[in-house]
């Protein structure tokens, strides 16, 4: 058998088993996994002493997103280079429909922006902002074309993105028939808007600054919306995925709903697992952390980690939406004008490995499940991606658990001039990232080629 690349002697970590073996790769696919493979002249990569894991999937990124009066500053090219540097071999971005316009066109336009630019594979969630009979039909057609998830926002009324309960209900009804999944941004729009208006005064802004972001988005606003969405999923038999879940209370709702047979899955993000809303108290830097939903409390961190460990929180993804300090400065002291979002795709793997595995909270096998296998399963990419087996894409991350790194934005590929995790002492770092058989990053530096990434079609009825 001939190979293009052989990964030799690493410890392969999968949810179901951990074992030492060689991996033979040909034409972008894994073609052999054996105790010993002779490279027969092919490039051999020594992985002894390293963990060999499936490349991570970050199923929640917003690259070059026009949002909050600016455009997120990691574009498809640099954002996917950053992904590669961080051990991420697939990203899923969003094609958000314009009001009065077609959902299919939004997908087509977004593909044009990404194709030829991406350095690792990508897919898109359809973003539904204008529900009508045509959109419903387009949704069904897109499922056949490999787009099997659709985002609905329960907030962003003023941007014209909000889906009300009737729309969410109908979207979920559709998924019970077509096997797609509704991914939902769950917060209570009307209460949020009321609180924002109430606190949006000169006196309050002088007194609390960016901390008003916390005061206007209490945990109950997420809890209430997740409960409501879960209720609609239950009665419709629809398939629901909660994105960027930030509270312990919401995690409990998901736990109960799963026990009740509801087809519900949930994602959380590093910012909710590693930071608390104390960050907003810093007068100089608090506004940088403005994201939506905002960062919550210590007890939320504890509850979310518990969910990841016990199995009712299914995925870690990042909600990457990079705004640099210049863009963030647009807030000028007004919390309603902060561009919402932060960098993250490049740092998900090492930060979650450090705080999850190295700290003893979760096992390496669970880590693989959370960042690779579960997102691949839920979003219809398994076993093409999210695992290491013969026939799968050769998307592989070699991870060095002995590497100690102090995280600094200065060493990252992202276009961002700050990091929410600046100074974090990392216990382990991706050593090599392989995307469809090509080495695309080494020791955190991009060595791949722009345009190597492809759009990947997904299947419906994904689940874990
Ligand atoms: O603040 C964030 N997360 N920006 C991106 C849009 C969203 O709500 O996911
Ligand atoms: Zn959101
Ligand atoms: Zn998002």
Coordinates of C-alpha atoms and ligand atoms in Angstrom, one line a residue:
X1 CA 0.0 0.0 0.0
X2 CA 1.4 3.5 -0.8
X3 CA 0.8 6.5 1.4
X4 CA 1.3 10.3 1.1
X5 CA 1.9 10.6 4.8
X6 CA 2.3 8.3 7.8
X7 CA 1.7 9.4 11.4
X8 CA 3.9 7.2 13.5
X9 CA 3.7 6.0 17.1
X10 CA 1.2 8.5 18.6
X11 CA -1.4 7.8 21.2
X12 CA -4.7 7.9 19.3
X13 CA -7.5 9.3 21.6
X14 CA -11.1 8.6 20.6
X15 CA -14.3 8.7 22.7
X16 CA -14.5 4.9 22.5
X17 CA -10.8 3.9 23.0
X18 CA -7.2 5.1 23.3
X19 CA -4.4 3.1 21.7
X20 CA -1.0 3.5 20.1
X21 CA -0.9 3.0 16.4
X22 CA 0.4 4.4 13.1
X23 CA -2.0 6.1 10.6
X24 CA -1.5 5.8 6.9
X25 CA -2.9 8.6 4.8
X26 CA -3.5 8.7 1.0
X27 CA -5.4 11.3 -1.1
X28 CA -6.6 13.2 2.0
X29 CA -8.2 10.1 3.6
X30 CA -7.2 7.7 6.3
X31 CA -6.5 4.4 4.6
X32 CA -4.8 2.4 7.2
X33 CA -4.5 2.2 11.0
X34 CA -2.1 -0.4 12.3
X35 CA 0.4 -1.1 15.1
X36 CA 3.2 -0.5 12.6
X37 CA 2.9 0.9 9.0
X38 CA 6.0 1.0 6.8
X39 CA 6.1 4.4 5.2
X40 CA 7.7 3.1 2.0
X41 CA 9.2 6.4 1.1
X42 CA 6.1 8.5 2.1
X43 CA 6.6 11.4 4.5
X44 CA 6.7 10.0 8.1
X45 CA 5.6 12.2 11.0
X46 CA 7.0 11.1 14.4
X47 CA 4.1 11.4 16.9
X48 CA 5.8 9.5 19.7
X49 CA 4.8 11.1 23.0
X50 CA 2.0 13.1 21.4
X51 CA -1.8 12.6 21.6
X52 CA -3.3 12.0 18.2
X53 CA -6.9 13.3 18.1
X54 CA -9.4 14.1 15.4
X55 CA -9.1 17.7 14.2
X56 CA -11.5 19.8 16.2
X57 CA -14.7 21.2 14.6
X58 CA -15.7 24.7 15.7
X59 CA -19.3 24.8 14.7
X60 CA -19.9 28.4 15.7
X61 CA -17.8 31.1 14.0
X62 CA -18.7 34.4 12.5
X63 CA -15.9 35.4 10.1
X64 CA -16.1 38.8 8.3
X65 CA -19.5 39.3 9.8
X66 CA -21.1 42.8 9.3
X67 CA -22.4 43.4 12.8
X68 CA -22.8 46.2 15.3
X69 CA -21.7 48.9 12.8
X70 CA -18.5 47.2 11.8
X71 CA -17.2 43.9 10.3
X72 CA -15.6 41.2 12.4
X73 CA -11.9 41.4 11.6
X74 CA -10.9 37.8 11.1
X75 CA -12.0 37.1 7.6
X76 CA -12.4 33.7 5.9
X77 CA -8.7 33.6 5.0
X78 CA -7.2 34.6 8.3
X79 CA -9.9 33.0 10.5
X80 CA -9.4 29.6 8.9
X81 CA -5.6 30.0 9.2
X82 CA -6.1 30.8 12.9
X83 CA -8.3 27.7 13.1
X84 CA -5.5 25.5 11.6
X85 CA -3.0 26.9 14.1
X86 CA -5.4 26.0 16.9
X87 CA -6.0 22.4 15.9
X88 CA -9.4 23.1 14.3
X89 CA -9.9 21.5 10.9
X90 CA -13.5 22.4 10.2
X91 CA -15.4 25.6 10.9
X92 CA -19.1 26.2 10.5
X93 CA -20.1 29.8 9.8
X94 CA -23.4 31.4 9.1
X95 CA -25.2 32.6 6.0
X96 CA -27.7 35.1 7.4
X97 CA -30.7 35.8 5.2
X98 CA -31.5 39.5 4.5
X99 CA -35.0 40.6 5.3
X100 CA -37.1 40.3 2.1
X101 CA -34.4 38.3 0.4
X102 CA -33.9 34.6 -0.2
X103 CA -32.2 32.2 2.2
X104 CA -30.7 30.3 -0.7
X105 CA -29.1 33.5 -2.0
X106 CA -27.6 34.2 1.4
X107 CA -26.0 30.8 1.2
X108 CA -24.8 31.4 -2.3
X109 CA -23.3 34.8 -1.4
X110 CA -21.6 33.5 1.7
X111 CA -20.1 30.6 -0.3
X112 CA -18.7 33.1 -2.8
X113 CA -17.0 34.9 0.1
X114 CA -15.4 31.8 1.5
X115 CA -14.6 29.6 -1.5
X116 CA -10.9 29.9 -2.6
X117 CA -10.1 31.7 0.7
X118 CA -10.4 29.1 3.3
X119 CA -7.4 27.2 4.7
X120 CA -9.5 24.4 6.3
X121 CA -12.8 22.8 5.5
X122 CA -16.0 24.8 6.2
X123 CA -19.7 24.6 6.2
X124 CA -22.6 27.0 6.8
X125 CA -25.6 27.2 9.0
X126 CA -28.5 28.9 7.2
X127 CA -29.6 32.0 9.2
X128 CA -33.3 32.5 9.0
X129 CA -34.6 36.0 9.5
X130 CA -37.6 36.1 7.2
X131 CA -39.8 33.1 7.6
X132 CA -42.4 32.6 4.9
X133 CA -43.5 29.8 2.5
X134 CA -40.5 30.5 0.1
X135 CA -38.1 30.3 3.0
X136 CA -39.6 27.0 4.2
X137 CA -39.2 25.6 0.7
X138 CA -35.6 26.8 0.5
X139 CA -34.8 25.3 3.8
X140 CA -36.0 21.9 2.6
X141 CA -34.0 22.3 -0.7
X142 CA -30.9 23.4 1.3
X143 CA -31.1 20.2 3.4
X144 CA -30.8 18.2 0.2
X145 CA -27.8 20.3 -0.8
X146 CA -26.0 19.6 2.4
X147 CA -26.9 22.5 4.7
X148 CA -28.7 20.8 7.5
X149 CA -28.8 23.4 10.3
X150 CA -30.6 26.7 10.5
X151 CA -30.0 29.5 13.0
X152 CA -32.9 31.4 14.6
X153 CA -32.3 34.3 16.9
X154 CA -34.8 34.9 19.7
X155 CA -33.3 38.4 20.1
X156 CA -31.8 41.1 17.8
X157 CA -35.3 42.7 17.3
X158 CA -33.8 46.0 16.1
X159 CA -31.5 44.3 13.6
X160 CA -34.5 42.6 12.1
X161 CA -33.1 39.2 12.8
X162 CA -35.5 38.0 15.5
X163 CA -37.6 34.9 15.1
X164 CA -40.8 35.1 17.3
X165 CA -42.3 32.0 18.9
X166 CA -44.5 31.2 16.0
X167 CA -41.6 31.2 13.6
X168 CA -39.4 29.1 15.9
X169 CA -42.4 26.7 16.3
X170 CA -42.7 26.3 12.5
X171 CA -39.0 25.9 12.0
X172 CA -38.9 23.2 14.6
X173 CA -42.0 21.5 12.9
X174 CA -40.0 21.4 9.7
X175 CA -37.0 19.7 11.3
X176 CA -39.2 16.9 12.6
X177 CA -39.8 16.1 8.9
X178 CA -36.6 17.0 7.2
X179 CA -34.0 16.0 9.8
X180 CA -32.4 19.4 10.0
X181 CA -31.7 21.1 13.3
X182 CA -32.7 24.6 14.5
X183 CA -29.8 26.2 16.3
X184 CA -31.1 29.0 18.5
X185 CA -29.7 32.1 20.2
X186 CA -31.9 31.9 23.3
X187 CA -32.4 35.1 25.3
X188 CA -35.7 36.9 26.2
X189 CA -35.9 39.7 23.8
X190 CA -38.6 41.8 25.4
X191 CA -37.2 41.7 28.9
X192 CA -33.7 42.4 27.6
X193 CA -34.8 45.4 25.6
X194 CA -36.8 46.7 28.6
X195 CA -33.7 46.4 30.9
X196 CA -31.4 47.9 28.4
X197 CA -33.7 50.9 28.0
X198 CA -34.0 51.2 31.8
X199 CA -30.3 51.3 32.4
X200 CA -29.4 53.3 29.3
X201 CA -28.9 56.7 31.1
X202 CA -26.0 59.0 31.4
X203 CA -25.8 58.5 35.2
X204 CA -25.9 54.7 35.0
X205 CA -23.3 54.6 32.3
X206 CA -21.0 56.8 34.3
X207 CA -21.5 54.7 37.4
X208 CA -21.3 51.2 35.9
X209 CA -19.6 51.4 32.5
X210 CA -19.4 48.1 30.7
X211 CA -20.8 46.3 33.8
X212 CA -24.2 47.4 32.6
X213 CA -23.9 44.6 30.1
X214 CA -24.2 42.3 33.0
X215 CA -26.9 44.2 34.8
X216 CA -29.1 44.2 31.7
X217 CA -28.8 40.5 30.8
X218 CA -29.5 38.6 34.1
X219 CA -29.2 34.8 33.9
X220 CA -33.0 34.4 33.9
X221 CA -33.2 35.9 30.4
X222 CA -31.3 32.9 29.1
X223 CA -33.1 30.4 31.3
X224 CA -36.5 31.6 30.3
X225 CA -35.8 31.5 26.5
X226 CA -34.1 28.1 26.7
X227 CA -37.1 26.7 28.5
X228 CA -39.5 28.2 26.0
X229 CA -37.5 26.9 23.0
X230 CA -37.3 23.4 24.7
X231 CA -41.1 23.5 25.1
X232 CA -41.6 24.2 21.4
X233 CA -39.2 21.4 20.6
X234 CA -41.1 19.0 22.8
X235 CA -44.5 19.7 21.3
X236 CA -43.4 19.8 17.7
X237 CA -41.0 16.8 18.0
X238 CA -38.4 19.2 16.4
X239 CA -34.7 19.1 16.7
X240 CA -33.1 21.9 18.7
X241 CA -29.5 23.0 19.4
X242 CA -28.8 25.8 22.0
X243 CA -25.8 27.8 20.9
X244 CA -23.4 29.6 23.2
X245 CA -25.2 28.5 26.4
X246 CA -23.9 30.6 29.3
X247 CA -25.8 29.8 32.4
X248 CA -26.1 26.9 34.9
X249 CA -29.9 27.4 35.0
X250 CA -30.2 26.8 31.2
X251 CA -28.0 23.7 31.5
X252 CA -30.5 22.3 34.0
X253 CA -33.3 23.0 31.6
X254 CA -31.4 21.1 28.9
X255 CA -30.8 18.2 31.3
X256 CA -34.5 17.9 32.2
X257 CA -35.6 18.2 28.6
X258 CA -33.2 15.5 27.5
X259 CA -34.6 13.3 30.3
X260 CA -38.0 14.1 29.0
X261 CA -37.1 12.8 25.5
X262 CA -36.9 16.2 23.9
X263 CA -34.5 16.2 20.9
X264 CA -32.3 18.9 22.3
X265 CA -28.5 19.4 22.3
X266 CA -26.4 22.3 23.8
X267 CA -23.1 24.1 23.2
X268 CA -21.1 26.2 25.5
X269 CA -18.0 28.3 24.8
X270 CA -14.6 28.9 26.5
X271 CA -15.5 32.4 27.6
X272 CA -18.4 31.0 29.8
X273 CA -16.2 28.3 31.2
X274 CA -13.1 30.3 31.9
X275 CA -14.2 33.9 32.7
X276 CA -16.6 35.6 35.0
X277 CA -18.5 38.9 34.7
X278 CA -15.9 40.5 36.9
X279 CA -14.1 41.3 33.6
X280 CA -16.7 44.0 33.0
X281 CA -15.6 45.9 36.2
X282 CA -12.3 46.9 34.7
X283 CA -12.8 50.5 33.5
X284 CA -10.0 50.2 30.9
X285 CA -10.7 46.8 29.4
X286 CA -14.2 45.7 30.5
X287 CA -15.8 46.7 27.2
X288 CA -13.5 44.4 25.2
X289 CA -15.3 41.4 26.7
X290 CA -18.7 42.5 25.5
X291 CA -20.3 39.5 23.8
X292 CA -23.7 38.2 23.6
X293 CA -24.9 36.4 25.7
X294 CA -22.5 38.0 28.1
X295 CA -20.1 36.3 30.5
X296 CA -21.8 35.1 33.6
X297 CA -20.9 34.1 37.2
X298 CA -18.8 31.5 39.0
X299 CA -21.8 29.3 39.6
X300 CA -22.5 29.3 35.9
X301 CA -19.0 28.1 35.2
X302 CA -19.4 25.3 37.7
X303 CA -22.8 24.3 36.3
X304 CA -21.6 24.3 32.7
X305 CA -18.5 22.2 33.5
X306 CA -20.8 19.8 35.3
X307 CA -23.0 19.6 32.2
X308 CA -19.9 18.9 30.0
X309 CA -18.7 16.2 32.4
X310 CA -22.1 14.5 33.0
X311 CA -23.1 14.6 29.3
X312 CA -26.0 17.0 29.1
X313 CA -23.9 19.8 27.6
X314 CA -22.7 18.2 24.3
X315 CA -20.3 20.6 22.5
X316 CA -17.7 23.2 23.1
X317 CA -17.5 25.8 20.2
X318 CA -16.3 29.4 20.3
X319 CA -18.8 31.9 18.8
X320 CA -15.7 33.6 17.3
X321 CA -16.6 37.1 16.2
X322 CA -13.4 39.0 16.4
X323 CA -13.3 42.7 17.1
X324 CA -10.0 44.4 17.8
X325 CA -9.4 47.2 20.3
X326 CA -10.1 49.9 17.7
X327 CA -13.4 48.4 16.8
X328 CA -14.3 47.9 20.5
X329 CA -13.5 51.6 21.1
X330 CA -16.6 52.5 19.1
X331 CA -18.5 52.0 22.4
X332 CA -17.3 55.4 23.8
X333 CA -18.7 54.6 27.2
X334 CA -22.1 53.5 25.9
X335 CA -22.7 49.7 26.6
X336 CA -25.3 49.5 23.9
X337 CA -22.6 50.4 21.3
X338 CA -20.0 47.7 22.1
X339 CA -19.4 45.5 19.0
X340 CA -20.4 42.1 20.4
X341 CA -18.0 39.3 20.0
X342 CA -14.4 38.1 20.6
X343 CA -11.7 35.9 19.0
X344 CA -11.6 32.3 20.0
X345 CA -11.2 29.7 17.3
X346 CA -7.5 29.5 17.7
X347 CA -7.4 29.1 21.5
X348 CA -10.4 26.7 22.1
X349 CA -8.3 23.5 22.0
X350 CA -5.5 24.5 24.3
X351 CA -7.6 26.5 26.8
X352 CA -10.2 23.8 27.1
X353 CA -7.6 21.0 27.3
X354 CA -5.8 23.0 30.0
X355 CA -8.9 23.8 32.1
X356 CA -10.7 20.5 31.3
X357 CA -8.2 17.7 31.0
X358 CA -5.0 19.0 32.6
X359 CA -7.0 20.2 35.6
X360 CA -8.7 16.8 36.0
X361 CA -12.3 17.9 35.2
X362 CA -12.7 15.7 32.2
X363 CA -10.9 12.8 30.5
X364 CA -9.1 13.2 27.2
X365 CA -11.7 11.0 25.6
X366 CA -14.5 13.3 26.7
X367 CA -12.5 16.3 25.4
X368 CA -12.4 14.7 22.0
X369 CA -16.1 14.1 22.1
X370 CA -16.8 17.7 23.0
X371 CA -14.6 19.4 20.4
X372 CA -14.7 16.9 17.6
X373 CA -16.9 13.8 17.7
X374 CA -20.1 15.3 19.0
X375 CA -20.2 18.4 16.8
X376 CA -19.5 16.1 13.8
X377 CA -22.3 13.8 14.8
X378 CA -24.9 16.5 15.6
X379 CA -24.2 18.5 12.4
X380 CA -24.1 15.5 10.0
X381 CA -20.4 15.2 9.3
X382 CA -19.7 12.0 11.2
X383 CA -17.8 9.7 10.4
X384 CA -16.3 11.8 7.6
X385 CA -15.0 14.1 10.3
X386 CA -14.8 14.0 14.1
X387 CA -13.0 10.6 14.3
X388 CA -9.9 8.7 13.2
X389 CA -10.9 5.6 11.3
X390 CA -10.2 4.1 7.9
X391 CA -12.3 6.0 5.3
X392 CA -12.5 9.2 7.3
X393 CA -11.0 12.5 6.1
X394 CA -7.4 12.8 7.4
X395 CA -8.2 15.7 9.7
X396 CA -5.9 15.1 12.6
X397 CA -4.4 17.1 15.5
X398 CA -1.2 16.1 17.2
X399 CA -1.3 17.5 20.7
X400 CA 1.8 18.0 22.9
X401 CA 0.7 17.7 26.5
X402 CA 4.2 18.6 27.8
X403 CA 4.3 22.0 26.1
X404 CA 3.9 24.9 28.5
X405 CA 2.8 28.1 26.9
X406 CA 1.7 31.5 28.3
X407 CA -1.1 32.6 26.0
X408 CA -0.5 36.0 24.3
X409 CA -2.3 37.5 21.4
X410 CA 1.1 38.5 20.1
X411 CA 1.9 34.8 19.2
X412 CA -1.4 34.1 17.6
X413 CA -2.5 34.2 14.0
X414 CA -5.8 36.0 14.7
X415 CA -6.0 39.6 13.5
X416 CA -6.9 40.6 17.0
X417 CA -4.7 42.8 19.1
X418 CA -5.9 41.4 22.4
X419 CA -7.1 38.0 23.8
X420 CA -9.8 37.3 26.4
X421 CA -7.4 34.6 27.7
X422 CA -4.2 36.7 27.7
X423 CA -1.7 35.4 30.2
X424 CA -3.4 32.0 30.7
X425 CA -0.8 29.3 31.5
X426 CA -1.5 26.6 29.0
X427 CA -0.6 23.0 29.8
X428 CA -0.4 21.6 26.3
X429 CA -0.6 22.9 22.7
X430 CA -1.4 21.6 19.2
X431 CA 1.9 20.5 17.7
X432 CA 0.7 19.6 14.2
X433 CA -2.6 20.1 12.4
X434 CA -3.4 18.0 9.4
X435 CA -6.3 18.9 7.1
X436 CA -7.4 16.3 4.6
X437 CA -3.9 14.8 4.6
X438 CA -2.0 18.1 4.4
X439 CA 0.1 19.6 7.2
X440 CA -1.4 23.0 7.7
X441 CA 0.1 24.1 11.0
X442 CA 3.1 23.4 13.1
X443 CA 3.7 24.6 16.7
X444 CA 1.0 27.2 16.3
X445 CA 2.3 28.6 13.0
X446 CA 0.4 28.3 9.7
X447 CA 2.2 26.3 7.1
X448 CA -0.7 25.4 4.8
X449 CA -2.2 27.1 1.8
X450 CA -5.1 29.4 1.3
X451 CA -7.8 27.8 -0.8
X452 CA -7.0 24.3 0.5
X453 CA -10.3 24.2 2.4
X454 CA -13.5 23.1 0.8
X455 CA -17.2 23.5 1.5
X456 CA -18.4 20.2 3.0
X457 CA -21.9 18.9 2.5
X458 CA -23.7 17.6 5.7
X459 CA -26.3 15.0 6.3
X460 CA -29.6 15.4 8.2
X461 CA -30.8 13.6 11.3
X462 CA -27.4 14.0 13.2
X463 CA -27.5 13.3 16.9
X464 CA -25.5 12.1 19.9
Ligands
LIG1 O1 -21.7 38.6 20.5 C1 -21.7 37.7 19.7 N1 -21.8 36.5 20.1 N2 -21.7 38.0 18.4 C2 -22.1 37.2 17.3 C3 -23.6 37.1 17.1 C4 -24.2 36.1 18.0 O2 -25.1 36.4 18.8 O3 -23.8 34.9 18.1
LIG2 ZN1 -25.8 34.4 19.2
LIG3 ZN1 -22.8 33.5 17.3

